[in-house]
Short mmCIF file of C-alpha atoms in Angstrom, two decimals:
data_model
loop_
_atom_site.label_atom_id
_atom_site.label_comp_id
_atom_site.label_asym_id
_atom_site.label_seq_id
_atom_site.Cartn_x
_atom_site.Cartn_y
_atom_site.Cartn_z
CA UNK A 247 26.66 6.06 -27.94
CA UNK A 248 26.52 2.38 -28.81
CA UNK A 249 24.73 -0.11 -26.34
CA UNK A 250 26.78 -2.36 -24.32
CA UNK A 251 27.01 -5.94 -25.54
CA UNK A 252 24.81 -8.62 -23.36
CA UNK A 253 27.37 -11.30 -21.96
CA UNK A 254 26.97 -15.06 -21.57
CA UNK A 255 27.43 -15.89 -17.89
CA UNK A 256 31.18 -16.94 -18.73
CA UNK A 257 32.10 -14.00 -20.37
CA UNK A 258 29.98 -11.79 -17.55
CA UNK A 259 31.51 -13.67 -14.60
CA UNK A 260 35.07 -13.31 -16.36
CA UNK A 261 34.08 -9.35 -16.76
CA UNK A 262 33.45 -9.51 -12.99
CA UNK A 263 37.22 -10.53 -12.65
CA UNK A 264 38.92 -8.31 -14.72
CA UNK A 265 37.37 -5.48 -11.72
CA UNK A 266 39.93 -6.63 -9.37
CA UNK A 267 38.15 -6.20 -6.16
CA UNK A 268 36.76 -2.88 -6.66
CA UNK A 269 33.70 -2.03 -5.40
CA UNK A 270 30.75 -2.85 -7.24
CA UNK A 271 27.28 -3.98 -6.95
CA UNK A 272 25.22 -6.83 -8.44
CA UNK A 273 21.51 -7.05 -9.65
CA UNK A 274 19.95 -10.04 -10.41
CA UNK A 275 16.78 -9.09 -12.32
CA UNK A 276 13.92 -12.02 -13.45
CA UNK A 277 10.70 -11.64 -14.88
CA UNK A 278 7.55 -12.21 -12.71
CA UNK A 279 5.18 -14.89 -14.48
CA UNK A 280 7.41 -15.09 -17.81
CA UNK A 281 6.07 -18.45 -18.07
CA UNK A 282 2.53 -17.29 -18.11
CA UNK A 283 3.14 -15.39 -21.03
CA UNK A 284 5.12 -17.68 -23.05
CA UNK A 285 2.34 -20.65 -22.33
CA UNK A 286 -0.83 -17.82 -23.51
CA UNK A 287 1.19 -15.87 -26.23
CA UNK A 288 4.24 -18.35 -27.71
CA UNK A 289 7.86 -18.18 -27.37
CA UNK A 290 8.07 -15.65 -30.24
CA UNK A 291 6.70 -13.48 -28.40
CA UNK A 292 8.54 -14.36 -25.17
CA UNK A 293 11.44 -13.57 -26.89
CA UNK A 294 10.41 -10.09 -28.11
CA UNK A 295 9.99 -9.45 -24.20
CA UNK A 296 13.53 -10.69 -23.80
CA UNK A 297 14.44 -8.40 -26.46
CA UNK A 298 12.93 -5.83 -24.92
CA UNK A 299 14.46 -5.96 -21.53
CA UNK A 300 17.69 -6.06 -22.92
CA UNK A 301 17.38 -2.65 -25.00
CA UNK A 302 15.66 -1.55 -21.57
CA UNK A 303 18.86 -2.16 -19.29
CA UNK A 304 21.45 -1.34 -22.17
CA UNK A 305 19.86 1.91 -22.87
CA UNK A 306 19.03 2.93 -18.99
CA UNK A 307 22.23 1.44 -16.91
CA UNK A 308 25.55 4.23 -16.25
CA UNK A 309 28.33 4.02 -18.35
CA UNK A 310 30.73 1.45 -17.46
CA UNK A 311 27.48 -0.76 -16.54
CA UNK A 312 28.12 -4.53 -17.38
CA UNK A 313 24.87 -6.62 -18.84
CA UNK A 314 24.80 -10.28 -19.08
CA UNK A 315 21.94 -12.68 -19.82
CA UNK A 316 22.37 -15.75 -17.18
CA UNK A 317 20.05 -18.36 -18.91
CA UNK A 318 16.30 -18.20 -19.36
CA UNK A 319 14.36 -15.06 -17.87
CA UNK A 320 17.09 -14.36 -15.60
CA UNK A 321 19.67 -11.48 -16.23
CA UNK A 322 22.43 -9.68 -14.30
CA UNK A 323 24.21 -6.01 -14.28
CA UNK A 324 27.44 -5.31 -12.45
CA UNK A 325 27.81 -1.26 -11.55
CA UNK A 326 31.45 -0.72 -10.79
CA UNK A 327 31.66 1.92 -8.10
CA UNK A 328 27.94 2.02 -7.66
CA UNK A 329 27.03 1.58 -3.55
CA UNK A 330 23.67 -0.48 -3.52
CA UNK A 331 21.48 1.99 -2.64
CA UNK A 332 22.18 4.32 -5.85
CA UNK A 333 21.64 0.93 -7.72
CA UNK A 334 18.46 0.71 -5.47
CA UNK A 335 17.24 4.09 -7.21
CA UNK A 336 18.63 2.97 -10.83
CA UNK A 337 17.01 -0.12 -11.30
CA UNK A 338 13.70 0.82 -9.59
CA UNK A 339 13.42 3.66 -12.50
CA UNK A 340 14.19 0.50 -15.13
CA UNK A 341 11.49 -1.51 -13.17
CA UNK A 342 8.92 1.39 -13.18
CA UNK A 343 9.53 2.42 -16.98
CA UNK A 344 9.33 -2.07 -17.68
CA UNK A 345 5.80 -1.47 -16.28
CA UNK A 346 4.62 1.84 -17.53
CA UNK A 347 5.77 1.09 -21.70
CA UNK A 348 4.80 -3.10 -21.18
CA UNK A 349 2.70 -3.94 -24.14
CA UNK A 350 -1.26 -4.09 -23.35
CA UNK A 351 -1.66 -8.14 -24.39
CA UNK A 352 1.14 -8.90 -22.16
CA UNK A 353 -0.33 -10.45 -18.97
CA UNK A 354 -0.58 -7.44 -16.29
CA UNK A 355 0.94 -9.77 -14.13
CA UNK A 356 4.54 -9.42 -15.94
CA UNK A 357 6.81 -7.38 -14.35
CA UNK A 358 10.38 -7.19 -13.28
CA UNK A 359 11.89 -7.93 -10.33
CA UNK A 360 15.18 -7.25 -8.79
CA UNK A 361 17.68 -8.21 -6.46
CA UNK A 362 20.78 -6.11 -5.36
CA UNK A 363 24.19 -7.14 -3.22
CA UNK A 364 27.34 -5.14 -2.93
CA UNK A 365 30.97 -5.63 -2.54
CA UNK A 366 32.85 -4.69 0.15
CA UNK A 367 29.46 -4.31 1.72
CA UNK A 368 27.51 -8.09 1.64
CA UNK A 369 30.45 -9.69 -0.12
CA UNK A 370 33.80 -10.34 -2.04
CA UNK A 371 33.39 -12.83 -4.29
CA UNK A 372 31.49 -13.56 -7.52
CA UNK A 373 29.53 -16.77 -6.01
CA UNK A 374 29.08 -14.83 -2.71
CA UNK A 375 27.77 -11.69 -4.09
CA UNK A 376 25.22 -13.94 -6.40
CA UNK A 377 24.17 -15.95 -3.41
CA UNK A 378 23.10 -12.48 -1.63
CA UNK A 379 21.56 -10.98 -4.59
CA UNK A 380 19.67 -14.07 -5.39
CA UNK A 381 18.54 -14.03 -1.29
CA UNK A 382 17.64 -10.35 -2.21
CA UNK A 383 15.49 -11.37 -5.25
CA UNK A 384 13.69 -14.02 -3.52
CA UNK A 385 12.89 -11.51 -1.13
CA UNK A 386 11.62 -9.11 -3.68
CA UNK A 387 9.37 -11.36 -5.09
CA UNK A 388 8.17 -12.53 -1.62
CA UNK A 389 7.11 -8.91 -0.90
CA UNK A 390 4.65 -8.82 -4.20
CA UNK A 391 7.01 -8.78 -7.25
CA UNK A 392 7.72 -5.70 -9.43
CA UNK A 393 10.39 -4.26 -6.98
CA UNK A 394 13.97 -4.29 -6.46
CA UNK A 395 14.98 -5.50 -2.90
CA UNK A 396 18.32 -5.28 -1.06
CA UNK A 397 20.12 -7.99 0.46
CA UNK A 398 19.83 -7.69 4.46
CA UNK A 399 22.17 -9.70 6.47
CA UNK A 400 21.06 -11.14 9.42
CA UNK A 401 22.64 -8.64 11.75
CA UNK A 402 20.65 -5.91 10.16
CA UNK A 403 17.73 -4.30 11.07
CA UNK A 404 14.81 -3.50 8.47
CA UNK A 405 12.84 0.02 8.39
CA UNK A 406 9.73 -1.82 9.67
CA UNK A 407 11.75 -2.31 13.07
CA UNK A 408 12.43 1.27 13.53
CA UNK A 409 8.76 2.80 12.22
CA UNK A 410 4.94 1.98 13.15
CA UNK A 411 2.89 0.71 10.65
CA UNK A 412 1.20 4.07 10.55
CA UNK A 413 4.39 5.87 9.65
CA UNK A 414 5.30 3.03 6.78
CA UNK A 415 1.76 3.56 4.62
CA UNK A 416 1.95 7.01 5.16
CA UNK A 417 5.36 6.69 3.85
CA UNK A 418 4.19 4.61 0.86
CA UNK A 419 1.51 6.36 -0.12
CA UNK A 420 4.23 9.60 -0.28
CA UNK A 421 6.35 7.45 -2.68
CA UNK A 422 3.42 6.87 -4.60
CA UNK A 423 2.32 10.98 -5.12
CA UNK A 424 5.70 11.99 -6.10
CA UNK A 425 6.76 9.12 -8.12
CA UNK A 426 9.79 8.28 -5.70
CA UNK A 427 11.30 5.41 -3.98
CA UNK A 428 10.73 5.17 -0.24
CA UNK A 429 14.31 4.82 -0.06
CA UNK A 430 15.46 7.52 -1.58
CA UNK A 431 12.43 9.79 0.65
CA UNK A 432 14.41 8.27 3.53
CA UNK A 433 17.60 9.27 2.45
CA UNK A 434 16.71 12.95 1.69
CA UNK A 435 14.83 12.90 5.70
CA UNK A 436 18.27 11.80 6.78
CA UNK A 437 20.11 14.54 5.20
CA UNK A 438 17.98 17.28 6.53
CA UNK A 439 18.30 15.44 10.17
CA UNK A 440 21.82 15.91 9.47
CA UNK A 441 22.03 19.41 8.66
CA UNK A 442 20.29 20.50 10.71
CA UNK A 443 22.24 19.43 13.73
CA UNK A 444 25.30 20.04 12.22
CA UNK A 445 26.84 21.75 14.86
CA UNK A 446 26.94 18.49 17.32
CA UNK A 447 29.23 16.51 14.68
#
């Protein structure tokens, strides 16, 4: 199957368009310390990274995935009918693989981080839904880089308000023995919660 094209911003905003208000979401993804590598290794080799990222998101994002490159480091991937926390799952597997196949003389602090916003849920337009994505990848790199973050609105409450601390590292270290997201840990504990009281629905 042949790799989707990576857009300009133009031709990736106009792409956003041409989806008509259907829901979507939007990941901003940047590379941690790209200018530590390009200052110790050259530009050529920056630009193999580059390469590399792009052949990483073409080959790993659904079918129907759009892929644009929005200047520098910086690139963007709109999943049409994707709700934010499937994207959550999708582009923490491209983050994990970015780290696990990174060449060795790369600087170990490279990585890839991500930000994620949704329409209908965080917002409807394209400068909107950038503006929480971007808020989202701030926040991922805030929280140690080499993750993918969700934008929270205000009016939302984070995990950390409903769980002790105890709860959250034993949670963590849980994601970290079976090679799954905490998210996605949470979503399955939800689902049993669910079924098994069933009957009160």
């Amino acid at each position: 199957m042949p790799r989707p094209d990576i857009l300009t911003r133009p031709a990736f905003e106009a792409a956003f368009e041409e989806l008509r208000g259907a829901p979507v979401t939007l990941a901003l993804l940047d590379l941690d310390h790209f200018k530590t590598l390009n200052d110790a290794l050259g530009h050529t080799e920056g630009d193999r990274v580059l390469r590399g990222v792009e052949r990483l998101l073409s080959g790993s994002l659904p079918t129907g995935s759009v892929i644009g490159r929005l200047g520098g480091d910086e690139y963007a991937a709109l999943l049409p009918e994707t709700a934010a926390e499937t994207a959550l799952i999708l582009l923490d597997e491209v983050i994990r693989h970015f780290h696990i196949h990174r060449d060795p003389h790369w600087p170990r602090t490279l990585g890839l981080s991500v930000g994620l916003a949704a329409r209908p849920a965080h917002a409807h337009t394209f400068a909107d839904l950038q503006r929480a994505a971007d808020e989202a990848l701030l926040r991922a790199k805030r929280e140690g880089r080499g993750r993918a973050c969700i934008y929270v609105e205000s009016k939302m409450v984070l995990k950390s308000n409903y769980y002790p601390k105890s709860q959250l590292e034993r949670l963590s270290k849980l994601s970290g023995a079976l090679g799954r997201t905490e998210a996605s840990l949470l979503r399955e504990a939800l689902d049993d919660l669910v079924e098994k009281y069933r009957g009160e629905l």
